[in-house]
Coordinates of N, CA, C and O and ligand atoms in Angstrom, one line a residue:
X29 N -34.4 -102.5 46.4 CA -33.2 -101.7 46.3 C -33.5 -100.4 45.5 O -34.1 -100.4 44.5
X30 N -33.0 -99.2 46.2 CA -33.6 -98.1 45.2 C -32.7 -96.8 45.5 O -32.9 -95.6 45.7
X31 N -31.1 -97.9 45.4 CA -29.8 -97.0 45.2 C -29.6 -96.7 43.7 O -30.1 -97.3 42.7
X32 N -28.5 -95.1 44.0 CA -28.9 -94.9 42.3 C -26.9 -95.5 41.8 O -26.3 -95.3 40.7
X33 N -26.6 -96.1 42.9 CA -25.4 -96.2 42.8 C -25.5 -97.8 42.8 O -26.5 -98.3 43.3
X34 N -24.1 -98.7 42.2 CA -23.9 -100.3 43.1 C -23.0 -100.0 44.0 O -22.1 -100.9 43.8
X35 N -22.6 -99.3 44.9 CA -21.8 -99.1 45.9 C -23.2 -99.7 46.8 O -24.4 -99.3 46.8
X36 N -22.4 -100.9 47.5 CA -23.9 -101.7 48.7 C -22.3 -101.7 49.7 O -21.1 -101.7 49.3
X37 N -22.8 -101.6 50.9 CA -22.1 -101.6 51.7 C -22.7 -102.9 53.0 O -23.7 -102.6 53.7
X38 N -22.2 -103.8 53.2 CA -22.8 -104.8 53.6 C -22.3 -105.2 55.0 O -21.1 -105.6 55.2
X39 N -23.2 -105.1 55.9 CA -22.6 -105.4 57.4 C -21.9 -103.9 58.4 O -21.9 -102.8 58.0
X40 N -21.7 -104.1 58.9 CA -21.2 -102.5 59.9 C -19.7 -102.4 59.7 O -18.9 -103.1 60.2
X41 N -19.7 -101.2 58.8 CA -18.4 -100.2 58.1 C -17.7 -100.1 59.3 O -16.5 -100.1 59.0
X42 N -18.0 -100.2 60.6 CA -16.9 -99.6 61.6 C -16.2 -101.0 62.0 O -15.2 -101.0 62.7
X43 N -16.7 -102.3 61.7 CA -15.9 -103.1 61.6 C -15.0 -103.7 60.9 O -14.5 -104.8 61.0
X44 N -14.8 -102.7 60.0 CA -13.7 -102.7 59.1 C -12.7 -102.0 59.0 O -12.4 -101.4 58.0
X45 N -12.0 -102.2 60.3 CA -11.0 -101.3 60.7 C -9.4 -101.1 59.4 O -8.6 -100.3 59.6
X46 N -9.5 -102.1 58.3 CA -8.6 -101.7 57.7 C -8.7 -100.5 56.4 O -7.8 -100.0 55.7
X47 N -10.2 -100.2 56.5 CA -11.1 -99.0 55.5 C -10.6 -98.0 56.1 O -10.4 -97.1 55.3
X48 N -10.3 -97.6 57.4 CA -10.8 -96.7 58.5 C -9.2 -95.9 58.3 O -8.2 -96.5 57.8
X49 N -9.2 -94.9 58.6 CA -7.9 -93.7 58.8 C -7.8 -93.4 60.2 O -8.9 -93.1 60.7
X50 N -7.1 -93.5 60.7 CA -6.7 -92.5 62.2 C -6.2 -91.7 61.9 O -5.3 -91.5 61.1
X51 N -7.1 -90.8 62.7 CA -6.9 -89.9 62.3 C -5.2 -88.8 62.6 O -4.9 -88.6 63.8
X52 N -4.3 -88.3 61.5 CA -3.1 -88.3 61.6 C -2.8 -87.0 63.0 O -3.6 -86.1 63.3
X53 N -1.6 -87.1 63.4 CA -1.5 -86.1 64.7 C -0.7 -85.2 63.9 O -0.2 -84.3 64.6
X54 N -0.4 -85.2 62.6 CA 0.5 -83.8 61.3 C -0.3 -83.5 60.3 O -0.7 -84.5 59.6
X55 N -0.6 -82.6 60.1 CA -1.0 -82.6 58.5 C -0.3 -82.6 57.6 O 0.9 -82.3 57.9
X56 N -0.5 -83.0 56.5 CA 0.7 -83.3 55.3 C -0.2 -83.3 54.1 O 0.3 -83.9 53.2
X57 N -1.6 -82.6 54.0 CA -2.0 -81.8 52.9 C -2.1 -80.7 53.2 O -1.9 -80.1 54.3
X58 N -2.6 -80.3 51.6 CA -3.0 -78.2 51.6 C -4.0 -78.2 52.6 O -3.9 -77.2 53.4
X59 N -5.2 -79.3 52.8 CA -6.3 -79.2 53.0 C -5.7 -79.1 54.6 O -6.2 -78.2 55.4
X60 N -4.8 -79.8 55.1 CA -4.8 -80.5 56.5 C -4.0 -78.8 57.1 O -4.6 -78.1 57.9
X61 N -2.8 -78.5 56.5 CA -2.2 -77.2 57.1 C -2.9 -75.6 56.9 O -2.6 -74.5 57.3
X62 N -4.4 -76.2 55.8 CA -5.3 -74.6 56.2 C -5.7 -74.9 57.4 O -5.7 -74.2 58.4
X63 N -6.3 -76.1 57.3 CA -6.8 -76.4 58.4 C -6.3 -76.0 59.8 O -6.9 -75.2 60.5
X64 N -5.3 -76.6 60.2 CA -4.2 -76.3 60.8 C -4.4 -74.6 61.4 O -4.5 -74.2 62.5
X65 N -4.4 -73.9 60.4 CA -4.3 -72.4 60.5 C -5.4 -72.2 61.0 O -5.4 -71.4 62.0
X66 N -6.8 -72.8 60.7 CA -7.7 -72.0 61.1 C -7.7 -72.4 62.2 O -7.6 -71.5 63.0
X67 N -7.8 -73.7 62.7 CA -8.5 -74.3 64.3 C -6.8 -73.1 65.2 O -7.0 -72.5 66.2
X68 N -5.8 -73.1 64.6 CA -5.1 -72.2 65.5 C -5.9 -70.8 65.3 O -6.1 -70.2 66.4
X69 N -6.2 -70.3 64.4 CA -6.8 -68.8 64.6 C -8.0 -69.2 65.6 O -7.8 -68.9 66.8
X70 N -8.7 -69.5 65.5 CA -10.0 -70.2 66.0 C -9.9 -70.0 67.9 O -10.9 -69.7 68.7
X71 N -8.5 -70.2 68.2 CA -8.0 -70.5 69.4 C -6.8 -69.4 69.9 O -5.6 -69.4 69.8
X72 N -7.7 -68.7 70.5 CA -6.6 -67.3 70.1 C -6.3 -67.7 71.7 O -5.3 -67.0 72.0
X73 N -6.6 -68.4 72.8 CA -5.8 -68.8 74.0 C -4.4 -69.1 73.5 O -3.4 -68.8 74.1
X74 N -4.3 -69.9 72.1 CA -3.2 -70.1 72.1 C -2.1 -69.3 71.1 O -1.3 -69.9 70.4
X75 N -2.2 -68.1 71.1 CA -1.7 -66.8 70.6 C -1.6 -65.7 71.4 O -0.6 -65.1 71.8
X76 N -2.6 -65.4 71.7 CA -3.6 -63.7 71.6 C -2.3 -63.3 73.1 O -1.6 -62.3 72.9
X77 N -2.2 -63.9 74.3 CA -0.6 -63.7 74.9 C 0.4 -63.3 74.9 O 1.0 -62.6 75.7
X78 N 0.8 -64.2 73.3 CA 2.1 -64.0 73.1 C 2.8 -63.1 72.2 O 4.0 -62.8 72.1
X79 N 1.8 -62.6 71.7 CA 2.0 -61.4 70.6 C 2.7 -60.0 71.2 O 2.7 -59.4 72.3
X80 N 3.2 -59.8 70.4 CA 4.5 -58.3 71.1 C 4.2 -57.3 69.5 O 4.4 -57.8 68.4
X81 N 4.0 -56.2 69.6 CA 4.2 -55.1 69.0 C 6.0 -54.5 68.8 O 6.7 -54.2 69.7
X82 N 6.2 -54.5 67.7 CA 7.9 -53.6 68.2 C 7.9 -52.7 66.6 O 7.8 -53.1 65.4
X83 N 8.1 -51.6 66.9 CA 8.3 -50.1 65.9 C 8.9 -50.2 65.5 O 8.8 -49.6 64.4
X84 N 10.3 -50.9 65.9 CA 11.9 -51.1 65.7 C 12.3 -52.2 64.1 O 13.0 -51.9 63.1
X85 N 11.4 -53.4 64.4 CA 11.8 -53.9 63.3 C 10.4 -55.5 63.4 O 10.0 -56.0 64.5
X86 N 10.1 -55.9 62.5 CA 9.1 -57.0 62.6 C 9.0 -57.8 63.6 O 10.1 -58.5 63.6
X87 N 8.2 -58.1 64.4 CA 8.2 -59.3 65.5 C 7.9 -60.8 64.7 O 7.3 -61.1 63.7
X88 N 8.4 -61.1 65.3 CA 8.1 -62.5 64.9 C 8.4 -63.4 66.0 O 9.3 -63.2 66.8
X89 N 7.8 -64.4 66.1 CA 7.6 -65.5 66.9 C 7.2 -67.4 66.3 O 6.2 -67.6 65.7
X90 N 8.2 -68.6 66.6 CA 7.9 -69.6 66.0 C 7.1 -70.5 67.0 O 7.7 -71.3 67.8
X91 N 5.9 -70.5 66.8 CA 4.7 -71.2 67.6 C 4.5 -72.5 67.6 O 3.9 -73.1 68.5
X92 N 5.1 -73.1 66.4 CA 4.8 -74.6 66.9 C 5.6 -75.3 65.2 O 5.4 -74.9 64.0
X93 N 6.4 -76.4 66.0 CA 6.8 -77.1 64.7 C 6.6 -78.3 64.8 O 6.3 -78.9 65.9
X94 N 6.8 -78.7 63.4 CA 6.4 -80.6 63.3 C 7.2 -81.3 62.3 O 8.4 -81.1 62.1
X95 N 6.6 -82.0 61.9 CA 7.7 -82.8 61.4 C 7.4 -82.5 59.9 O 6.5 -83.0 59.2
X96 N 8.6 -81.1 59.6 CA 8.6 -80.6 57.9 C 7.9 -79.7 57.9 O 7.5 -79.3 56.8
X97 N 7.5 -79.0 59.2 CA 6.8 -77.4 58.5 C 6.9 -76.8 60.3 O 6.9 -77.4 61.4
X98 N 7.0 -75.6 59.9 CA 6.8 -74.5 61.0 C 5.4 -73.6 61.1 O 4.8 -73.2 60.1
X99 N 5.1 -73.5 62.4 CA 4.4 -72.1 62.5 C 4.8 -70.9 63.3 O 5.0 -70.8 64.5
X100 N 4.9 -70.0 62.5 CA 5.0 -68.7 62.6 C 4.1 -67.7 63.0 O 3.0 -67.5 62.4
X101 N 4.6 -66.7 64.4 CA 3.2 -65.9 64.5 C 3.8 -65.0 64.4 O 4.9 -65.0 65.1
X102 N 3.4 -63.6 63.4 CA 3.9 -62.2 63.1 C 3.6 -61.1 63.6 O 2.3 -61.2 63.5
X103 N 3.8 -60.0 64.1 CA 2.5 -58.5 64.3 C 3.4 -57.7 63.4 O 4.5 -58.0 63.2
X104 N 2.7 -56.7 62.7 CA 2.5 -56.0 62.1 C 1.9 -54.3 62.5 O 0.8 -53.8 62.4
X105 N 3.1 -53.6 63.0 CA 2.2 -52.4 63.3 C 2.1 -51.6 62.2 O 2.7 -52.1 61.2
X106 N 1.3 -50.3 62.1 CA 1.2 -49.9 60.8 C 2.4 -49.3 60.1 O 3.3 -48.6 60.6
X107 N 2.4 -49.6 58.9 CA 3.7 -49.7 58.0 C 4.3 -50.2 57.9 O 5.2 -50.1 57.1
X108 N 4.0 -51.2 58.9 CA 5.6 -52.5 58.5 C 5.0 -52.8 57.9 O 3.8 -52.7 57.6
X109 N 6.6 -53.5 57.1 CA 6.0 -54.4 55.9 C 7.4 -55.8 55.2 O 8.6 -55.8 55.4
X110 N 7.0 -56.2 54.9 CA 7.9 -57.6 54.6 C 9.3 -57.4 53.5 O 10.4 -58.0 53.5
X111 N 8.9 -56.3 52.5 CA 9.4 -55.9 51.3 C 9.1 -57.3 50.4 O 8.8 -58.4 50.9
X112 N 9.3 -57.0 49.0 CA 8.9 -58.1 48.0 C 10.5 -59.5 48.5 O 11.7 -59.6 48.8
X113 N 9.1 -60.4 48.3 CA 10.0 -61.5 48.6 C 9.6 -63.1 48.1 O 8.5 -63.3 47.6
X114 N 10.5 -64.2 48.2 CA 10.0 -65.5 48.0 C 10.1 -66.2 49.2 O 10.5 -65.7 50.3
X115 N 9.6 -67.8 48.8 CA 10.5 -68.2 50.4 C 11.0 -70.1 49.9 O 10.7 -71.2 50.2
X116 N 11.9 -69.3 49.0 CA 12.8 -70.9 48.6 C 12.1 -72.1 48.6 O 11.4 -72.2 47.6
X117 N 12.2 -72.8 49.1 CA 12.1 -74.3 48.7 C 10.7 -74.0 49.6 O 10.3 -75.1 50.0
X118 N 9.9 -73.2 50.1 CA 9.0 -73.7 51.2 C 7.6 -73.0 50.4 O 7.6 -72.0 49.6
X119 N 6.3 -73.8 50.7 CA 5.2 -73.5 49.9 C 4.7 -73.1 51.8 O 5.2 -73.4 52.8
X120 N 3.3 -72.3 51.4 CA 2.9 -72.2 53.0 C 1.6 -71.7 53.0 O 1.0 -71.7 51.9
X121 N 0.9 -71.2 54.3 CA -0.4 -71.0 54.3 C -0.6 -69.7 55.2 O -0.6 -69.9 56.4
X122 N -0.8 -68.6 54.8 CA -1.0 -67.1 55.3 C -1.9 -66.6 56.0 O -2.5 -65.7 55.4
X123 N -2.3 -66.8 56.9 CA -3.7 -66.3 57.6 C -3.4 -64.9 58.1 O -2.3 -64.4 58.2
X124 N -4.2 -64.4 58.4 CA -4.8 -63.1 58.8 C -5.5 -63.5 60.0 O -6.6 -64.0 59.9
X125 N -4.8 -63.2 61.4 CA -5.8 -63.1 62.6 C -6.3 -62.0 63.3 O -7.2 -62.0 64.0
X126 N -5.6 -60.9 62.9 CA -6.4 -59.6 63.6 C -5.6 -58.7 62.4 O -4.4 -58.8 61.9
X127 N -6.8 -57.5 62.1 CA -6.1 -56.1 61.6 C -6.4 -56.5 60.2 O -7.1 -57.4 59.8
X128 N -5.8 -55.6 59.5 CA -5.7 -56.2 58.0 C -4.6 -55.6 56.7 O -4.6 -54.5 56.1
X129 N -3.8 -56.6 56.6 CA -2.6 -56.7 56.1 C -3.0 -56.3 54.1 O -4.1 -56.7 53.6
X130 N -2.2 -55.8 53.5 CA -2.1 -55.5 52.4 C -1.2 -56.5 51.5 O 0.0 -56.6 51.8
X131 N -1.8 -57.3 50.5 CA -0.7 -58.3 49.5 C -0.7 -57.6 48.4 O -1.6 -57.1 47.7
X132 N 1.0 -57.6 48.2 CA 1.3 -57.2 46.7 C 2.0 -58.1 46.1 O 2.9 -58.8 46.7
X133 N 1.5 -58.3 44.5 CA 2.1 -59.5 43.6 C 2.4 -58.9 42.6 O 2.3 -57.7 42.6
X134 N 2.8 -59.6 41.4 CA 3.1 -59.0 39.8 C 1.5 -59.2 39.7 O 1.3 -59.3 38.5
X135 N 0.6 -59.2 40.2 CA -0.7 -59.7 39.3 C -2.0 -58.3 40.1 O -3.2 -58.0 39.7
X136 N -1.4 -57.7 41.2 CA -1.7 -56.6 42.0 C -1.9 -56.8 42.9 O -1.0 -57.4 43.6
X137 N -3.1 -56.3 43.5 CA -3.0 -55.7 45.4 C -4.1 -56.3 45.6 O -5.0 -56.4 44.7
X138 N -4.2 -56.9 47.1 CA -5.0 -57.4 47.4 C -5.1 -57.3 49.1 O -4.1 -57.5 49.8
X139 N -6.5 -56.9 49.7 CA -6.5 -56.3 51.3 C -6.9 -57.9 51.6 O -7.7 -58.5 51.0
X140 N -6.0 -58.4 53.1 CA -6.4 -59.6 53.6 C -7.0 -59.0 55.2 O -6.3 -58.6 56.2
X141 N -8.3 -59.1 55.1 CA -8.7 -58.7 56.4 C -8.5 -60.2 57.8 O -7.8 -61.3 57.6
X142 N -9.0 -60.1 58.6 CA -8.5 -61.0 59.4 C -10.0 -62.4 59.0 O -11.2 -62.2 58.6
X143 N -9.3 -63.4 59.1 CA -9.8 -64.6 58.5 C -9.2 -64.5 57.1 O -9.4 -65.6 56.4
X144 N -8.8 -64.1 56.8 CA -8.4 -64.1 55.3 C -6.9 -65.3 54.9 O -5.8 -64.9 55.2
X145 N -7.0 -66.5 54.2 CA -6.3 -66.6 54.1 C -5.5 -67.2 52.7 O -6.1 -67.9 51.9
X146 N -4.3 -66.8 52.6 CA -3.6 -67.7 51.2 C -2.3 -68.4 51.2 O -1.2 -68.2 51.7
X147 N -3.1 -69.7 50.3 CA -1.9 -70.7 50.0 C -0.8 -70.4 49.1 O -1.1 -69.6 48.2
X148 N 0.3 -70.8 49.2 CA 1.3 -70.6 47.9 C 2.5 -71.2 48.1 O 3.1 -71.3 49.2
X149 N 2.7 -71.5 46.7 CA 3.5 -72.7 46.2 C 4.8 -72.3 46.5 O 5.0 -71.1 46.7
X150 N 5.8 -73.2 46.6 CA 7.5 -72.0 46.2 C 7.5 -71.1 44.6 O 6.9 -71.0 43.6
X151 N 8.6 -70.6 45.3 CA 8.7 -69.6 44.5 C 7.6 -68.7 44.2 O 7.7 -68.1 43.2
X152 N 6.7 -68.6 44.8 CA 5.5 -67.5 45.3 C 6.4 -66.2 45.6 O 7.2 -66.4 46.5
X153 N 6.4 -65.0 45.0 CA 6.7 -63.8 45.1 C 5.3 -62.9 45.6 O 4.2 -62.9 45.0
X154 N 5.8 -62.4 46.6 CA 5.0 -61.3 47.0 C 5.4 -60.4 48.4 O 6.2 -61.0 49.2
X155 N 5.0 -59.1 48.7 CA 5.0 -57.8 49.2 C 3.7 -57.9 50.2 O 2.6 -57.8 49.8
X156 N 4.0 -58.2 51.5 CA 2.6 -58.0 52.7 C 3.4 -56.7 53.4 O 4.6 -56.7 53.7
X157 N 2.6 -55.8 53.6 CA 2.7 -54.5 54.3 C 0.9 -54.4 55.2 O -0.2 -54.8 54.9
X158 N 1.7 -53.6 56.5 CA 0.5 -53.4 56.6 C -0.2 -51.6 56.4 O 0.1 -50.5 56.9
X159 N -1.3 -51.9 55.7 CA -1.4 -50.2 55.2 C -2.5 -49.4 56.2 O -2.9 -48.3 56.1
X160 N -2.7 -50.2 57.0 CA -4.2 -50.0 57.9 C -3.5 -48.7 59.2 O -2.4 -48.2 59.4
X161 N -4.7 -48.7 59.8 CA -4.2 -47.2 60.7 C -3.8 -48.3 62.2 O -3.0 -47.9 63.1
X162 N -4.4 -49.6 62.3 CA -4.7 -50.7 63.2 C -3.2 -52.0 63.5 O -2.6 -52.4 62.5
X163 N -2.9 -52.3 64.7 CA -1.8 -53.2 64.7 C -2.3 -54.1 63.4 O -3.3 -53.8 62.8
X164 N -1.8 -54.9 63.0 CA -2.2 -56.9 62.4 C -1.1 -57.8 62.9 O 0.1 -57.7 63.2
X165 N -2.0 -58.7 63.1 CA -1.4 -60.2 63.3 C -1.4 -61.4 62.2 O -2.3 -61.2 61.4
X166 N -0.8 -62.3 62.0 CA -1.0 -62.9 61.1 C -0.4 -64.6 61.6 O 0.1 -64.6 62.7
X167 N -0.3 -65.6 61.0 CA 0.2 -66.5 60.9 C 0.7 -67.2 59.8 O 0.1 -67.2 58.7
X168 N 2.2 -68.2 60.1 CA 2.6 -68.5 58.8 C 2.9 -69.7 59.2 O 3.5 -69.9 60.2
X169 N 2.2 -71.0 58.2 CA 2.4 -72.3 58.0 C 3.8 -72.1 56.8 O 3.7 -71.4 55.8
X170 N 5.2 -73.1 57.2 CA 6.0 -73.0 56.0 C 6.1 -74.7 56.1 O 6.3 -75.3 57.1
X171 N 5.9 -75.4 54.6 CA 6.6 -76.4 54.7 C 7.3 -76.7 53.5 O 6.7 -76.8 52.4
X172 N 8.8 -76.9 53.5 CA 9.3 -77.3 55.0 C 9.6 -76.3 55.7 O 9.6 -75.3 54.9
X173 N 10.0 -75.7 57.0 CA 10.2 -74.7 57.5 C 10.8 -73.8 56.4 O 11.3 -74.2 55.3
X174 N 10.8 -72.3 57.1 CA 11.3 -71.3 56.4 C 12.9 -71.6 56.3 O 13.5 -71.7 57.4
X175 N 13.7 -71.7 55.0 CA 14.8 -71.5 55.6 C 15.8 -70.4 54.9 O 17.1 -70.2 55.0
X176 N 14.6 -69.6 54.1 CA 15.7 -69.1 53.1 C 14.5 -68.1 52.7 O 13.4 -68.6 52.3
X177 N 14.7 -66.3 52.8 CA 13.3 -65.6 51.8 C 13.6 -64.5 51.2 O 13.3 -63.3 51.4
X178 N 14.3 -65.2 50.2 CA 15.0 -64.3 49.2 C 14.2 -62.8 48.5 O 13.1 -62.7 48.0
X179 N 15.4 -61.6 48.8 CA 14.5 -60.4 48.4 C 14.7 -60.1 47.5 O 15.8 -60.1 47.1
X180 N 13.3 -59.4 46.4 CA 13.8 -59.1 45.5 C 13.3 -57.5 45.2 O 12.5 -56.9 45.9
X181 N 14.0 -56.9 44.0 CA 13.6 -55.2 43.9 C 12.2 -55.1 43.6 O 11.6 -55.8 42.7
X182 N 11.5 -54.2 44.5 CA 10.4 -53.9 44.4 C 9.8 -52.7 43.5 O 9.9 -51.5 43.7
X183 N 9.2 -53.3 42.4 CA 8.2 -52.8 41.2 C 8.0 -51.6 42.2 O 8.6 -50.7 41.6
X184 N 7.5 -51.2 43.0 CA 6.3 -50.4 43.7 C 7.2 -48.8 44.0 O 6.8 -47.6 44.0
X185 N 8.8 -49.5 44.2 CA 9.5 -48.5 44.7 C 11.1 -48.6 44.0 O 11.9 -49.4 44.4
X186 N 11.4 -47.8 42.8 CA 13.0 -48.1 42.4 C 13.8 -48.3 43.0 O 14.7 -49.2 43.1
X187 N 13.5 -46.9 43.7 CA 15.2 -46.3 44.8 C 15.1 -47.2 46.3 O 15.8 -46.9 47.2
X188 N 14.4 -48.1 46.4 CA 14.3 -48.6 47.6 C 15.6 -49.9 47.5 O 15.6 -50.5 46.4
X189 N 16.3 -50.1 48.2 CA 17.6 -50.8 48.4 C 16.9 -51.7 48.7 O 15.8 -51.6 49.2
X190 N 17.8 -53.2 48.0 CA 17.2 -54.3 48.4 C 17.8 -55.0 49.6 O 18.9 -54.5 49.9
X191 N 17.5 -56.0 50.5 CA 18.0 -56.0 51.9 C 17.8 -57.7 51.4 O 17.0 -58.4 50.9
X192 N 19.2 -57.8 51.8 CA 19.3 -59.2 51.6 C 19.9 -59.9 53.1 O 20.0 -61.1 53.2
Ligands
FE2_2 FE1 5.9 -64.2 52.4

């Protein structure tokens, strides 16, 4: 024996079907809904279609729900922008699929190019605009869905009205 461990594992592991996970058809960690995000960016058959540009006011599109979270697919032409905001009771997962979107926080600015992505808890405050000369796309994991994204006055701009 010339384990550096006493973990001995004795007889064949796959016959121990009560050790074993099936694998789940939801995710229901951080790890499982990044996940989530990427194998969807990954798979732009199941996007890259549906996506719409509009000058007028943010597109948005809800791509797929489950049980206690939504996905959201957004575009972004240049200058739109979300204004500062939270999103109530819902924590979520932000990806970046094409273009490259701008985050603003109390803590500063940060460029999310495509692949880029961030987790955040409720009550997460922040400003995505897109500052690039290029459309962006993005995706949004909310769980539990979005149901509430409260605005608040933006540090960046006094005179800018808040839009509730
Ligand atoms: Fe947000």
């Amino acid at each position: 024996m010339n384990s550096d461990n006493d973990l001995q594992i004795a007889g064949d592991i796959l016959e121990v079907p009560h050790l074993l996970q099936p694998p789940r058809e939801h995710p229901a960690t951080v790890a499982e809904f990044v996940g989530l995000a990427r194998s969807i960016a990954a798979d732009r058959d199941q996007w890259a279609h549906l996506v719409r540009y509009d000058a007028t006011t943010r597109w948005y599109h809800r791509l797929r729900t489950g049980p206690g979270y939504e996905v959201w697919l957004l575009s972004w032409v240049p200058g739109q922008g979300s204004g500062l905001h939270d999103h109530g009771p819902s924590s979520g997962v932000l990806t970046v699929l094409e273009g490259t979107l701008t985050e603003r926080t109390g803590r500063g600015t940060r460029a999310l190019a495509a692949g880029a992505q961030r987790v955040f808890a409720p009550g997460y405050v922040h400003e995505v605009v897109n500052d690039a000369l290029e459309p962006a796309v993005s995706l949004h994991v909310y769980h539990p869905g979005l149901t509430q994204m409260p605005m608040h006055a933006s540090p960046h701009c006094e005179a800018r009205p808040v839009v509730v």
